[in-house]
Coordinates of C-alpha atoms in Angstrom, one line a residue:
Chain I
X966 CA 4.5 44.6 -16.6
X967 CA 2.2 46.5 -19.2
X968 CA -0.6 47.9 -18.3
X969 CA -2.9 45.4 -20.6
X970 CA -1.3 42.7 -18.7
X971 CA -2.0 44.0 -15.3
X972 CA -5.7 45.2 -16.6
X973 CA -5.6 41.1 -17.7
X974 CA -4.3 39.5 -14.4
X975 CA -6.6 41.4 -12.4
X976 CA -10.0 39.7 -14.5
X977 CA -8.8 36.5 -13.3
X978 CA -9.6 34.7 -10.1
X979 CA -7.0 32.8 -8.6
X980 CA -9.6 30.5 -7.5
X981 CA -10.8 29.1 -11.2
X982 CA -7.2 29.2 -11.6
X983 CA -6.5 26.7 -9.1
X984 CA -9.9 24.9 -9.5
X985 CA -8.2 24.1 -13.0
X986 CA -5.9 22.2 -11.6
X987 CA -6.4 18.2 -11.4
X988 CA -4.4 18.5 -8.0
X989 CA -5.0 19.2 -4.6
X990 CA -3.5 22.7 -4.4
X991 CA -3.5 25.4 -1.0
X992 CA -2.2 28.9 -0.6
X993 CA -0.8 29.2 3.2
X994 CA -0.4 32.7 4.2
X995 CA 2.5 33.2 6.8
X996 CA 0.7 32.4 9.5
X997 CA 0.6 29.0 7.9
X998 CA -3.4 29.9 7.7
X999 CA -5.6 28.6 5.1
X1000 CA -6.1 31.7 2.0
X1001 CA -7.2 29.6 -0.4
X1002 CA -7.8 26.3 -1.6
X1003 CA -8.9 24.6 -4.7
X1004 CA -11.9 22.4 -5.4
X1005 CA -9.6 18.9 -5.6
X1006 CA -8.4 19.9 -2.2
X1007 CA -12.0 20.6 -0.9
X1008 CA -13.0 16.8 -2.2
X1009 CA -9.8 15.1 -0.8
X1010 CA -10.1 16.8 2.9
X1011 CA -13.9 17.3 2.8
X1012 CA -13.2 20.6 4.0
X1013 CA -15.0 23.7 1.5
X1014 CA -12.6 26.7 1.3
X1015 CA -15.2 29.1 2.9
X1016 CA -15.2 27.0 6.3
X1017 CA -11.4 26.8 5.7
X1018 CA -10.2 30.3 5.2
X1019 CA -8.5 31.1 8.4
X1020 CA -8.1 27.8 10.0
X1021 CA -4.1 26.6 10.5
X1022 CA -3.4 24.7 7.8
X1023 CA -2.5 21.4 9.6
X1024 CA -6.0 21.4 11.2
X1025 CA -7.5 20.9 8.0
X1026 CA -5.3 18.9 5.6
X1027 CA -4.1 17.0 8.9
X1028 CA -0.7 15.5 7.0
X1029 CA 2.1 13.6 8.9
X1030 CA 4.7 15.5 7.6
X1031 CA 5.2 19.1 9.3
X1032 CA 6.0 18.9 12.9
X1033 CA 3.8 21.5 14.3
X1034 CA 4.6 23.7 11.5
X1035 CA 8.6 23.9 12.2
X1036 CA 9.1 22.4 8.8
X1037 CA 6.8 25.0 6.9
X1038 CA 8.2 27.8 9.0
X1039 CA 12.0 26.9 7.7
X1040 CA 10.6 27.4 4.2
X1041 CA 9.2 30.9 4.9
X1042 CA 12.8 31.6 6.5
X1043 CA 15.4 29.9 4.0
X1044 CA 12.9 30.2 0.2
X1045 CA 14.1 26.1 -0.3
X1046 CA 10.8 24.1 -1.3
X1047 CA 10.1 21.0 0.8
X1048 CA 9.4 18.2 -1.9
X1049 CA 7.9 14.8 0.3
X1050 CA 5.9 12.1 0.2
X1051 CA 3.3 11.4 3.1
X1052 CA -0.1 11.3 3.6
X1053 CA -3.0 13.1 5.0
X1054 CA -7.0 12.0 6.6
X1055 CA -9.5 13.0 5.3
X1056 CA -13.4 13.7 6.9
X1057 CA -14.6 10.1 5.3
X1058 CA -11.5 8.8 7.6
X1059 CA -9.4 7.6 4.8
X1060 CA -5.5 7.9 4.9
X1061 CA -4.7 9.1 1.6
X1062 CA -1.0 8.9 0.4
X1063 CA 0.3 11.8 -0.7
X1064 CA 3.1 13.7 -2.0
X1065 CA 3.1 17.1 -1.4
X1066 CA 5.3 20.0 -2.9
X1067 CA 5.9 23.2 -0.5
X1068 CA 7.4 26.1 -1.7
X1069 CA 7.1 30.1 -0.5
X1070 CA 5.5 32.5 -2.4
X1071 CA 7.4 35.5 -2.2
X1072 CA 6.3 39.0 -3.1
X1073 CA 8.2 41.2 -5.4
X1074 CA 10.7 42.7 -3.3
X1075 CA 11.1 38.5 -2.8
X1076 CA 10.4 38.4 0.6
X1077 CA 8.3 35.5 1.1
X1078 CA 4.4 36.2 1.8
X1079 CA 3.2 32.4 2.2
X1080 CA 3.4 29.4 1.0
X1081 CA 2.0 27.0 -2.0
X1082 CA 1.4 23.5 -1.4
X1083 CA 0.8 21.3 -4.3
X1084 CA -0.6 17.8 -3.4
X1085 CA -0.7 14.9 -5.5
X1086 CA -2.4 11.6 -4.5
X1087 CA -0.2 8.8 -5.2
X1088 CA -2.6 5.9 -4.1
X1089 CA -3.0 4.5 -7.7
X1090 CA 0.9 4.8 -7.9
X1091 CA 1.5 3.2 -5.0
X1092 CA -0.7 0.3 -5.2
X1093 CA 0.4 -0.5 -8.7
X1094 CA 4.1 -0.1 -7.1
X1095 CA 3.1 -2.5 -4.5
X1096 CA 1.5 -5.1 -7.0
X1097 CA 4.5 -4.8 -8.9
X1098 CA 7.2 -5.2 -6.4
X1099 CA 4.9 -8.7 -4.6
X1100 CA 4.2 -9.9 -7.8
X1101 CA 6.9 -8.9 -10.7
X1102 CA 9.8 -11.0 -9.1
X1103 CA 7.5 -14.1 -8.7
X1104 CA 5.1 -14.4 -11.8
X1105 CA 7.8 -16.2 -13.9
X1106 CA 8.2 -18.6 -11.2
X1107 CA 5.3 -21.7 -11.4
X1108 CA 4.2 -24.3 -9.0
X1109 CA 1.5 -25.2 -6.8
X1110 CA 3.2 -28.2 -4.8
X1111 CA 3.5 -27.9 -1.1
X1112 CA 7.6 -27.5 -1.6
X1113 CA 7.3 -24.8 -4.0
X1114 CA 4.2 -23.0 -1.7
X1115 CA 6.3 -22.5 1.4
X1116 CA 9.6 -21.4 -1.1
X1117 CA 6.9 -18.5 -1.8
X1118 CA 5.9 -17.8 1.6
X1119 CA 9.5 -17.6 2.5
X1120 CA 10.5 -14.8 -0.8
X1121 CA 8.9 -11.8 0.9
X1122 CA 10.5 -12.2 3.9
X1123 CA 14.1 -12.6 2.0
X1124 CA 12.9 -9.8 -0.4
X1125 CA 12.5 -7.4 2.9
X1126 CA 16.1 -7.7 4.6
X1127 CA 19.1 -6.5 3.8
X1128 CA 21.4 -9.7 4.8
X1129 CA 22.8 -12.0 2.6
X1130 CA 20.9 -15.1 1.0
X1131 CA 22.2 -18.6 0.0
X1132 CA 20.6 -20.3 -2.6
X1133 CA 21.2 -23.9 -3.1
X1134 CA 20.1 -26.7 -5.6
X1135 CA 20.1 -29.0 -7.9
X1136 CA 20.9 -27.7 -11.0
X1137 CA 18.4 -26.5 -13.3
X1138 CA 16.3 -25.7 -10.8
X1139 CA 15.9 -22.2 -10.8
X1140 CA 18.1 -20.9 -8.5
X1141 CA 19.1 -17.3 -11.1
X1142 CA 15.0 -16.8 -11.0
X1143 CA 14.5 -16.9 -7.9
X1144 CA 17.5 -14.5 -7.1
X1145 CA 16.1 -12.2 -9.8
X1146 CA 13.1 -12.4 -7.9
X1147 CA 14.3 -11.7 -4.5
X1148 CA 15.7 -8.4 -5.9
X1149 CA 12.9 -7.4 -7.8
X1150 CA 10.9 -7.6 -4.7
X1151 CA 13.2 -5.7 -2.5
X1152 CA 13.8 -1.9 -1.8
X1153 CA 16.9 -2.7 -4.0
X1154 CA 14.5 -3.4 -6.9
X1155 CA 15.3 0.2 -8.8
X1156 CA 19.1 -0.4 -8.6
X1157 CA 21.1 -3.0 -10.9
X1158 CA 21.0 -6.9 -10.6
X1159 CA 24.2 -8.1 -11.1
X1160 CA 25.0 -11.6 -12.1
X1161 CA 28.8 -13.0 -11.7
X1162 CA 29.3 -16.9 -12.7
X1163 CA 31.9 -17.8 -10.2
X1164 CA 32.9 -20.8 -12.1
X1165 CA 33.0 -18.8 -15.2
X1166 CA 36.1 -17.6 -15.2
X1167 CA 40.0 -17.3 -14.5
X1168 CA 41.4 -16.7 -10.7
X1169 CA 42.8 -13.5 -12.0
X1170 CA 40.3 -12.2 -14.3
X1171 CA 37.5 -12.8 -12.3
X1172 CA 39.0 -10.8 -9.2
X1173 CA 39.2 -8.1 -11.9
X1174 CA 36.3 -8.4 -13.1
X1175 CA 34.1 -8.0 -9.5
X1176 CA 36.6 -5.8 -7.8
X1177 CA 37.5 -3.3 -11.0
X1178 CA 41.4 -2.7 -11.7
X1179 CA 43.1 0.6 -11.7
X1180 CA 45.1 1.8 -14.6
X1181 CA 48.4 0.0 -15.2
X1182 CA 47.2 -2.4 -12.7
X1183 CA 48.7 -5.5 -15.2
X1184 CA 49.3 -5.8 -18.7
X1185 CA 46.6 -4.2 -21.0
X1186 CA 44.9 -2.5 -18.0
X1187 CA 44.9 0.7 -20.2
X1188 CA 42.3 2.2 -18.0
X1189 CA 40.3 2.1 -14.8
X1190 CA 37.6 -0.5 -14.4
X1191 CA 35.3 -0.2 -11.9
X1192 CA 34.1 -4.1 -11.2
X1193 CA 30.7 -5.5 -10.5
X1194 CA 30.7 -4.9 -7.1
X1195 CA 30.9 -0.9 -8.0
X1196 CA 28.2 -1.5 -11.1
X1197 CA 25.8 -3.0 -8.4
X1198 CA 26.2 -0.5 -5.9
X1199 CA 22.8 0.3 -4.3
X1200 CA 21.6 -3.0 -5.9
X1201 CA 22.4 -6.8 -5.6
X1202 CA 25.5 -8.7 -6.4
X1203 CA 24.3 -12.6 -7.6
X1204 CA 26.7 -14.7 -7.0
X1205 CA 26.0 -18.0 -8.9
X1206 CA 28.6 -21.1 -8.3
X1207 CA 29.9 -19.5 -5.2
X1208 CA 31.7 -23.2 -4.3
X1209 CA 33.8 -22.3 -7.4
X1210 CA 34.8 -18.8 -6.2
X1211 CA 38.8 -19.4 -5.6
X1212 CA 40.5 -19.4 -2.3
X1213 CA 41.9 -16.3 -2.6
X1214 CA 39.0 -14.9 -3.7
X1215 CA 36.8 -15.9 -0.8
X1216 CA 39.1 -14.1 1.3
X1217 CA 38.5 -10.8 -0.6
X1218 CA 34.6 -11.6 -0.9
X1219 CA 34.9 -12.0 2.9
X1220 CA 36.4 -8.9 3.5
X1221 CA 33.9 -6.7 1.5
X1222 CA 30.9 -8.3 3.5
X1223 CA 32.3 -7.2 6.7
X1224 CA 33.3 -3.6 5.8
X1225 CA 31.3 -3.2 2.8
X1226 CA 34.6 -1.8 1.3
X1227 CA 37.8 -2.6 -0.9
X1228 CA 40.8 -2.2 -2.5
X1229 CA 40.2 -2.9 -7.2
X1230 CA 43.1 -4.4 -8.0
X1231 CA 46.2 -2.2 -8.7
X1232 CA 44.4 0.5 -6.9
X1233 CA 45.2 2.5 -3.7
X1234 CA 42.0 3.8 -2.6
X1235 CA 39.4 2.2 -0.8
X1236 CA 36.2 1.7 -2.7
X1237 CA 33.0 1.8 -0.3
X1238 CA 29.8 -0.3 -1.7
X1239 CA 26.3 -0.9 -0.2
X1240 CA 25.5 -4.0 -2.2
X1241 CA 23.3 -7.0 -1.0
X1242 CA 25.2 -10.4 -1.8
X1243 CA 22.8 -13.3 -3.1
X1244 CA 24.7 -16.7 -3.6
X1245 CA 24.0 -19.3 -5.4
X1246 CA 25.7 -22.9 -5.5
X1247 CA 24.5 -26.4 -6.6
X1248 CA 27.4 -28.2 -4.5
X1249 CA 27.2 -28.6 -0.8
X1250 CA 29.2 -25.8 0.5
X1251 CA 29.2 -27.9 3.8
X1252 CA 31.0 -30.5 2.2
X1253 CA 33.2 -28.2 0.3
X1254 CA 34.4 -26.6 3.8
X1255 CA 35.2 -30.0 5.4
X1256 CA 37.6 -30.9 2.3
X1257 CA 39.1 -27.4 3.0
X1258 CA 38.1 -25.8 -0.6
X1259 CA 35.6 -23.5 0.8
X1260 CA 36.0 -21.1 3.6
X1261 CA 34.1 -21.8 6.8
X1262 CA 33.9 -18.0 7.8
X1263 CA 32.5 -16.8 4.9
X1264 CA 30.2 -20.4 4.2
X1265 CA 28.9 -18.7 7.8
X1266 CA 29.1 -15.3 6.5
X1267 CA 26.8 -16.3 3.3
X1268 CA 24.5 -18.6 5.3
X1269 CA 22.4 -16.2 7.3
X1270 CA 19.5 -16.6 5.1
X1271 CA 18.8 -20.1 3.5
X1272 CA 16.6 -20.9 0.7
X1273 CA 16.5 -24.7 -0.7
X1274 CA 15.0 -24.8 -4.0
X1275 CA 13.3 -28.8 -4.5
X1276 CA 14.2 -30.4 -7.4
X1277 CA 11.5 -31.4 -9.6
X1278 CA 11.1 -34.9 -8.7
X1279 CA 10.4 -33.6 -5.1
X1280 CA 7.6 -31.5 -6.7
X1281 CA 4.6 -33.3 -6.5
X1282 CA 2.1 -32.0 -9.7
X1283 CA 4.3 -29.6 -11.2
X1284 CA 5.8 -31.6 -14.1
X1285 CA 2.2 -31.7 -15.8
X1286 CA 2.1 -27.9 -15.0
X1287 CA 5.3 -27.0 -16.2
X1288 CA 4.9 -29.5 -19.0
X1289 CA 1.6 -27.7 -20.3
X1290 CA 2.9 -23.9 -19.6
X1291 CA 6.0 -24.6 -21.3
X1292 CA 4.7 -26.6 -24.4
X1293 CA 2.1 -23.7 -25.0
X1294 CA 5.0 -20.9 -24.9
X1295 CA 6.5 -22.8 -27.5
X1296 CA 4.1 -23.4 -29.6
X1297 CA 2.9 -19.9 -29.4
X1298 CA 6.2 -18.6 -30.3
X1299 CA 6.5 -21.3 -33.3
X1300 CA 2.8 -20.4 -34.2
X1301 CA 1.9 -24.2 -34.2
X1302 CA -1.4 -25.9 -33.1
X1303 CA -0.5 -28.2 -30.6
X1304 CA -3.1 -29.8 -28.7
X1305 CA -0.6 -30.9 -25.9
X1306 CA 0.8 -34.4 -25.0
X1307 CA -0.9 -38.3 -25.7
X1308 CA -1.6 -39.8 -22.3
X1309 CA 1.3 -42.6 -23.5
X1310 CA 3.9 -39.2 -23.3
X1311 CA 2.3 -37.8 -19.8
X1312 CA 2.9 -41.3 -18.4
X1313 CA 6.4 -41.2 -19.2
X1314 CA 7.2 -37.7 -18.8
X1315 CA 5.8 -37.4 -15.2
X1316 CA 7.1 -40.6 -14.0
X1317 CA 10.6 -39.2 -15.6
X1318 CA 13.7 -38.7 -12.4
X1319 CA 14.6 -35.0 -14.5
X1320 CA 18.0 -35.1 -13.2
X1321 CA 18.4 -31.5 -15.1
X1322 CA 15.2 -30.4 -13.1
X1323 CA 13.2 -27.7 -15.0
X1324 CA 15.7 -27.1 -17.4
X1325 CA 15.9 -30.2 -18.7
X1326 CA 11.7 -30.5 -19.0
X1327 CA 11.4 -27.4 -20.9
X1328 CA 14.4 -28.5 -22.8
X1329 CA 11.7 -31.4 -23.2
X1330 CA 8.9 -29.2 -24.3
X1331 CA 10.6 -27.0 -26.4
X1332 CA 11.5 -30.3 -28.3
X1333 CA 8.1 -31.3 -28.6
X1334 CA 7.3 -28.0 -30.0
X1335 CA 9.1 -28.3 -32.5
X1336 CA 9.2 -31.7 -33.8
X1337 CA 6.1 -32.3 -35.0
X1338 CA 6.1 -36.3 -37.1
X1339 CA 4.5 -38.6 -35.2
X1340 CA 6.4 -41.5 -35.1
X1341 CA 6.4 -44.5 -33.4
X1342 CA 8.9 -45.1 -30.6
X1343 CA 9.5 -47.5 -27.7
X1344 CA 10.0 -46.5 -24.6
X1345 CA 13.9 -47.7 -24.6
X1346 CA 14.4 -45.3 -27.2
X1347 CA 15.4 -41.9 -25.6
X1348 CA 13.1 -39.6 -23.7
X1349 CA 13.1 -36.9 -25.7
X1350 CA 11.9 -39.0 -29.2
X1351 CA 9.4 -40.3 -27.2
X1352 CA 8.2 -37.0 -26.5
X1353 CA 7.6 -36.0 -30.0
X1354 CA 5.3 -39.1 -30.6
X1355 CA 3.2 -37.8 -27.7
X1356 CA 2.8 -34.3 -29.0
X1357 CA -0.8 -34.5 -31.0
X1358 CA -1.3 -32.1 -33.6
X1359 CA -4.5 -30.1 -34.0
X1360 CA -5.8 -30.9 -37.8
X1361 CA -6.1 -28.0 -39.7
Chain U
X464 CA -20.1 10.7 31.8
X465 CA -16.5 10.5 31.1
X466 CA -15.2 12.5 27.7
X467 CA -11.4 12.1 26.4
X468 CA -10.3 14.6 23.7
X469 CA -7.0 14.7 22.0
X470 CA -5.2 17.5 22.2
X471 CA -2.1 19.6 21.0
X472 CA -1.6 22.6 23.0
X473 CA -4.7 24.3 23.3
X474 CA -6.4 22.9 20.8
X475 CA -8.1 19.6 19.7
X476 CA -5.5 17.6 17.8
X477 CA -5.7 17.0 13.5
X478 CA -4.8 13.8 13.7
X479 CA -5.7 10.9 16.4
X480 CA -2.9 8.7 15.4
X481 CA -0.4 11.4 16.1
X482 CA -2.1 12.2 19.4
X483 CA 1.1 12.4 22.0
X484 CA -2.1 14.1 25.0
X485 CA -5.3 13.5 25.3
X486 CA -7.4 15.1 27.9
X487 CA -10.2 13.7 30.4
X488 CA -13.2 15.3 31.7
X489 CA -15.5 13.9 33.8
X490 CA -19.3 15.7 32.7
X491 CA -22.7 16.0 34.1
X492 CA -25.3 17.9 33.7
X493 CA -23.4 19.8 30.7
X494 CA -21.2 20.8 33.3
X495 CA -17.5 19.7 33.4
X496 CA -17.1 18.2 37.1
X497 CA -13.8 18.3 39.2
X498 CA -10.5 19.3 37.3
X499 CA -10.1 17.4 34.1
X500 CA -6.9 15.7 33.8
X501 CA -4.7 15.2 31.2
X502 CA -2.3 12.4 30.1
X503 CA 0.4 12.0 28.1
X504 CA 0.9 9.0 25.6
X505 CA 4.6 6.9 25.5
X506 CA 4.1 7.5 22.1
X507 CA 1.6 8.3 19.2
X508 CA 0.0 5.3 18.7
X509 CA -3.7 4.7 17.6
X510 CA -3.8 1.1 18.9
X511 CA -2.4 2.8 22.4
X512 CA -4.9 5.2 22.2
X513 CA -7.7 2.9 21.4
X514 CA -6.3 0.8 24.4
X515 CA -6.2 4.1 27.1
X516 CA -10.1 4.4 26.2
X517 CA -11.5 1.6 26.7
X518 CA -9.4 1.1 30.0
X519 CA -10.6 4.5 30.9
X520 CA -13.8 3.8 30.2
X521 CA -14.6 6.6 28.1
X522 CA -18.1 7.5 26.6
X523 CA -17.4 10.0 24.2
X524 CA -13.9 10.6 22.2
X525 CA -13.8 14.0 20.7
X526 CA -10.8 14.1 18.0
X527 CA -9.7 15.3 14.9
X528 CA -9.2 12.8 12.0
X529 CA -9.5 9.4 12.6
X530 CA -9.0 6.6 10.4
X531 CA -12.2 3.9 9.4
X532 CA -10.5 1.2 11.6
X533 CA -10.3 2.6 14.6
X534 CA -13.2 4.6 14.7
X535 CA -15.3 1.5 13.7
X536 CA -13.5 -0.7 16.8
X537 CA -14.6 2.7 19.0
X538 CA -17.8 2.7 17.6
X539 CA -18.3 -1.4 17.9
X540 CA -17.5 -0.6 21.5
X541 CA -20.3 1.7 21.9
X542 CA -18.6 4.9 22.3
X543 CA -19.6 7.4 20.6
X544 CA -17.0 9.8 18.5
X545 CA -16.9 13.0 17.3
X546 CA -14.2 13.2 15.3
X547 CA -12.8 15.9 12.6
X548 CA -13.4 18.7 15.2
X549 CA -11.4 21.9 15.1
X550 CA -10.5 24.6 17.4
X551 CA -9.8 24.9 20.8
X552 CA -10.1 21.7 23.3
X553 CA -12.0 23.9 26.0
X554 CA -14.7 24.8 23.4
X555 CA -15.5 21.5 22.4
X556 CA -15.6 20.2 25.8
X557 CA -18.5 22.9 26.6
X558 CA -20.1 22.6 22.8
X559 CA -19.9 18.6 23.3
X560 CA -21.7 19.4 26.6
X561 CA -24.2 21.6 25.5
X562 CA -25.0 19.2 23.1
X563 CA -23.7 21.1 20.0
X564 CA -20.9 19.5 18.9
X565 CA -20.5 17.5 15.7
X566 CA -18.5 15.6 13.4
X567 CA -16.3 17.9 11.2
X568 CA -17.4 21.3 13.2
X569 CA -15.1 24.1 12.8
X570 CA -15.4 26.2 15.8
X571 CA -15.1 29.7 16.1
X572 CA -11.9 30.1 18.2
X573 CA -10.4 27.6 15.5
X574 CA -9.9 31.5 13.2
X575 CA -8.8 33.5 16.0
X576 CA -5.3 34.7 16.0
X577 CA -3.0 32.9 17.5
X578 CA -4.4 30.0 17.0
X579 CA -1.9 27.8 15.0
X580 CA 0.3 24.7 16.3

């Protein structure tokens, strides 16, 4: 170092250094003792650095993550950095979450002289993570009828375990958003969401396409695959039409929820996978495993949790809801002024069976959006004609 | 006038949910009377703690940090807590009983050496 810089260096206080800092911020010495702290840390422990100096550390930032100062001692020892997230109380008896960053300081013959701790409160971040992971999966999702009020009260509890979940329901009733939703509220929520149509495809194809293929496993399998069971590793697997999945298949499927492991087609190596399997099925797999088309150990196997979504007709007050929030989405999107529905189209649209559930009603609305003459109709003529004649346009 | 104070080691403990010992001394006349005792918890647990207090029938709780929640039940049941102490347990049992101990005092033995975990 030059002599200007030295001259330089010395003119500054490591105090206003650290005091610039918008972080809590300590310098331990090896006695894991208090040598300096800056004024963020002084405001989060309510602690001043004068009364401080000297004190053991712990008895002043009083965090939950070194065990009697083992944990900061291994630092000192090995020169690794200690990178955690925990928390700490402070004088006005608030548990703060934290994450703190430990690292030594070493001198320059690198033997370390104490250690930096760097403390970042992460209470904002972890309230908006919580707000996001209760409400993210489940603001899509409308209804205020007793059915769909218990459905909710039941998704945090699915969203927090790790065992499988059976989805059943009409269709059109929601059973891929509410899957979406269970994931996106889990611990699983930063990993993929996988979607696999059982019914979608081919016996052969569709083993290939959830269990990967290894090279020269069949004709035109030029290279490995790895499946959708390996894409969704960490994450969730959605398995919708499960009472389609072949025979065979269910056998395979069975196998991997039990050890959590398999063999891609063609290949000779175990694959391991910690995935959480949600299925989905608008048949009744009950039914489908007295004719013998479904597999009773793995109906058992898929049926710890059980979540019945109500079809629309069992919804009482959520057609005019969905009606309304579905009619303005439209309209927004086509930029049209639409008022919203006669009372001539209400009557018919809430007293309506919707045998294609909320599919079919936004199917409905999206119709109305965008058919705008008003013309007369009787009610024999079909639903969805009769819906345009109740949709009032706003004059301009 | 009975007092509990958490402890670790020799000293009063940073924070009251991790408390794993807590010590009782019966006091009077700012002097400590008999041998005080100490206890050791199943497990850290503020709620246990909260619990061991009230069955005790403690009057004062001398600690280190506390969270809002449980010092307000402590409070609500009229005993009276001095929390965010630091240093050694002896010397805030005789401060306490000299009547000079209070919330957030650092005491002098708390910067001696050899005074860490």
């Amino acid at each position: 170092m030059k002599s200007t810089e030295v001259d330089f260096f010395k003119t500054i206080e490591i105090a206003e250094v650290l005091n610039g800092v918008p972080h809590g911020v300590a310098i331990l010495d090896r006695e894991l003792r208090i040598v300096e702290m800056n004024s963020f840390l002084e405001l989060l422990t309510g602690f001043t650095t004068a009364d401080a100096k000297g004190v053991y550390a712990d008895f002043i930032l009083r965090t939950n993550i070194d065990n009697h100062g083992k944990q900061f001692c291994e630092l000192l020892e090995t020169g690794e950095f200690l990178s955690v997230a925990g928390d700490i109380i402070t004088q006005r008896h608030k548990k703060i979450p934290i994450h703190f960053t430990v690292s030594p300081l070493n001198d320059e013959s690198g033997q370390a002289v104490g250690l930096f701790m760097f403390l970042e409160d992460i209470s904002l971040l972890q309230s908006f993570d919580k707000k996001r992971h209760s409400l993210e999966g489940v603001k899509d999702i409308l209804g205020h009828s007793p059915k769909m009020l218990e459905m909710f009260e039941l998704m945090p509890v699915l969203a927090h375990t790790d065992a499988s979940v059976l989805i059943t329901g009409e269709t059109g009733t929601g059973k891929d958003m509410i899957a979406e939703a269970i994931h996106k509220a889990s611990k699983r929520s930063r990993h993929p969401f996988i979607k696999v149509n059982c019914g979608a495809l081919p016996e052969a194809l569709l083993e290939s396409e959830l269990f990967g293929h290894a090279r020269g496993a069949f004709t035109g399998a030029v290279k490995d695959k790895p499946g959708l069971f390996r894409l969704a590793h960490d994450g969730t697997i959605f398995l919708t039409e499960i009472g389609d999945l072949p025979l065979t298949l269910q056998v395979k499927l069975l196998s991997v929820l039990d050890d959590k492991e398999f063999f891609p087609v063609g290949g000779e190596k175990k694959v391991k996978v910690n995935v959480r399997i949600i299925a989905a099925t608008h048949r009744s797999l009950r039914e489908l495993v007295k004719r013998g088309e479904f597999r009773e150990d793995l109906f058992y196997r898929l049926n710890v949790l059980r979540l019945h979504l109500p079809a629309l007709r069992e919804r009482e007050g959520d057609i005019r809801l969905l009606l309304d929030y579905f009619l303005r989405e439209f309209s927004g999107n086509l930029n049209k002024s639409i008022q919203g529905y006669s009372k001539n189209a209400i009557d018919i649209l809430t007293a309506y069976h919707y045998p294609g559930n909320v599919r079919e009603l936004r199917n409905i609305a999206e119709y109305a959006a965008n058919i705008r003459v008003r013309i007369l109709m009787s009610r024999k003529e079909n639903l969805l004609q009769a819906v345009a004649v109740g949709v009032r346009l706003k004059k301009r | 006038m009975k007092v509990l104070i958490t402890i670790r080691q020799h000293n009063v403990a940073p924070r009251f949910d991790a408390t794993s010992e807590v010590l009782i001394a019966l006091c009077e006349k700012k002097q400590v009377v008999g041998k005080p005792r100490t206890i050791l918890m199943n497990r850290p647990s503020s709620e246990e703690l909260c619990a061991l207090i009230i069955k005790e029938d403690i009057n004062i709780v001398i600690c280190g940090g506390i969270e809002d929640s449980h010092l307000q039940y402590l409070v609500w049941k009229k005993i009276k807590v001095i929390d965010s102490v630091i240093g050694p347990y002896n010397e805030a049992l005789r401060a306490s009983n000299n009547g000079f101990l209070y919330s957030g005092t650092i005491l002098p033995g708390a910067k001696q050496e050899g005074m860490t975990t």
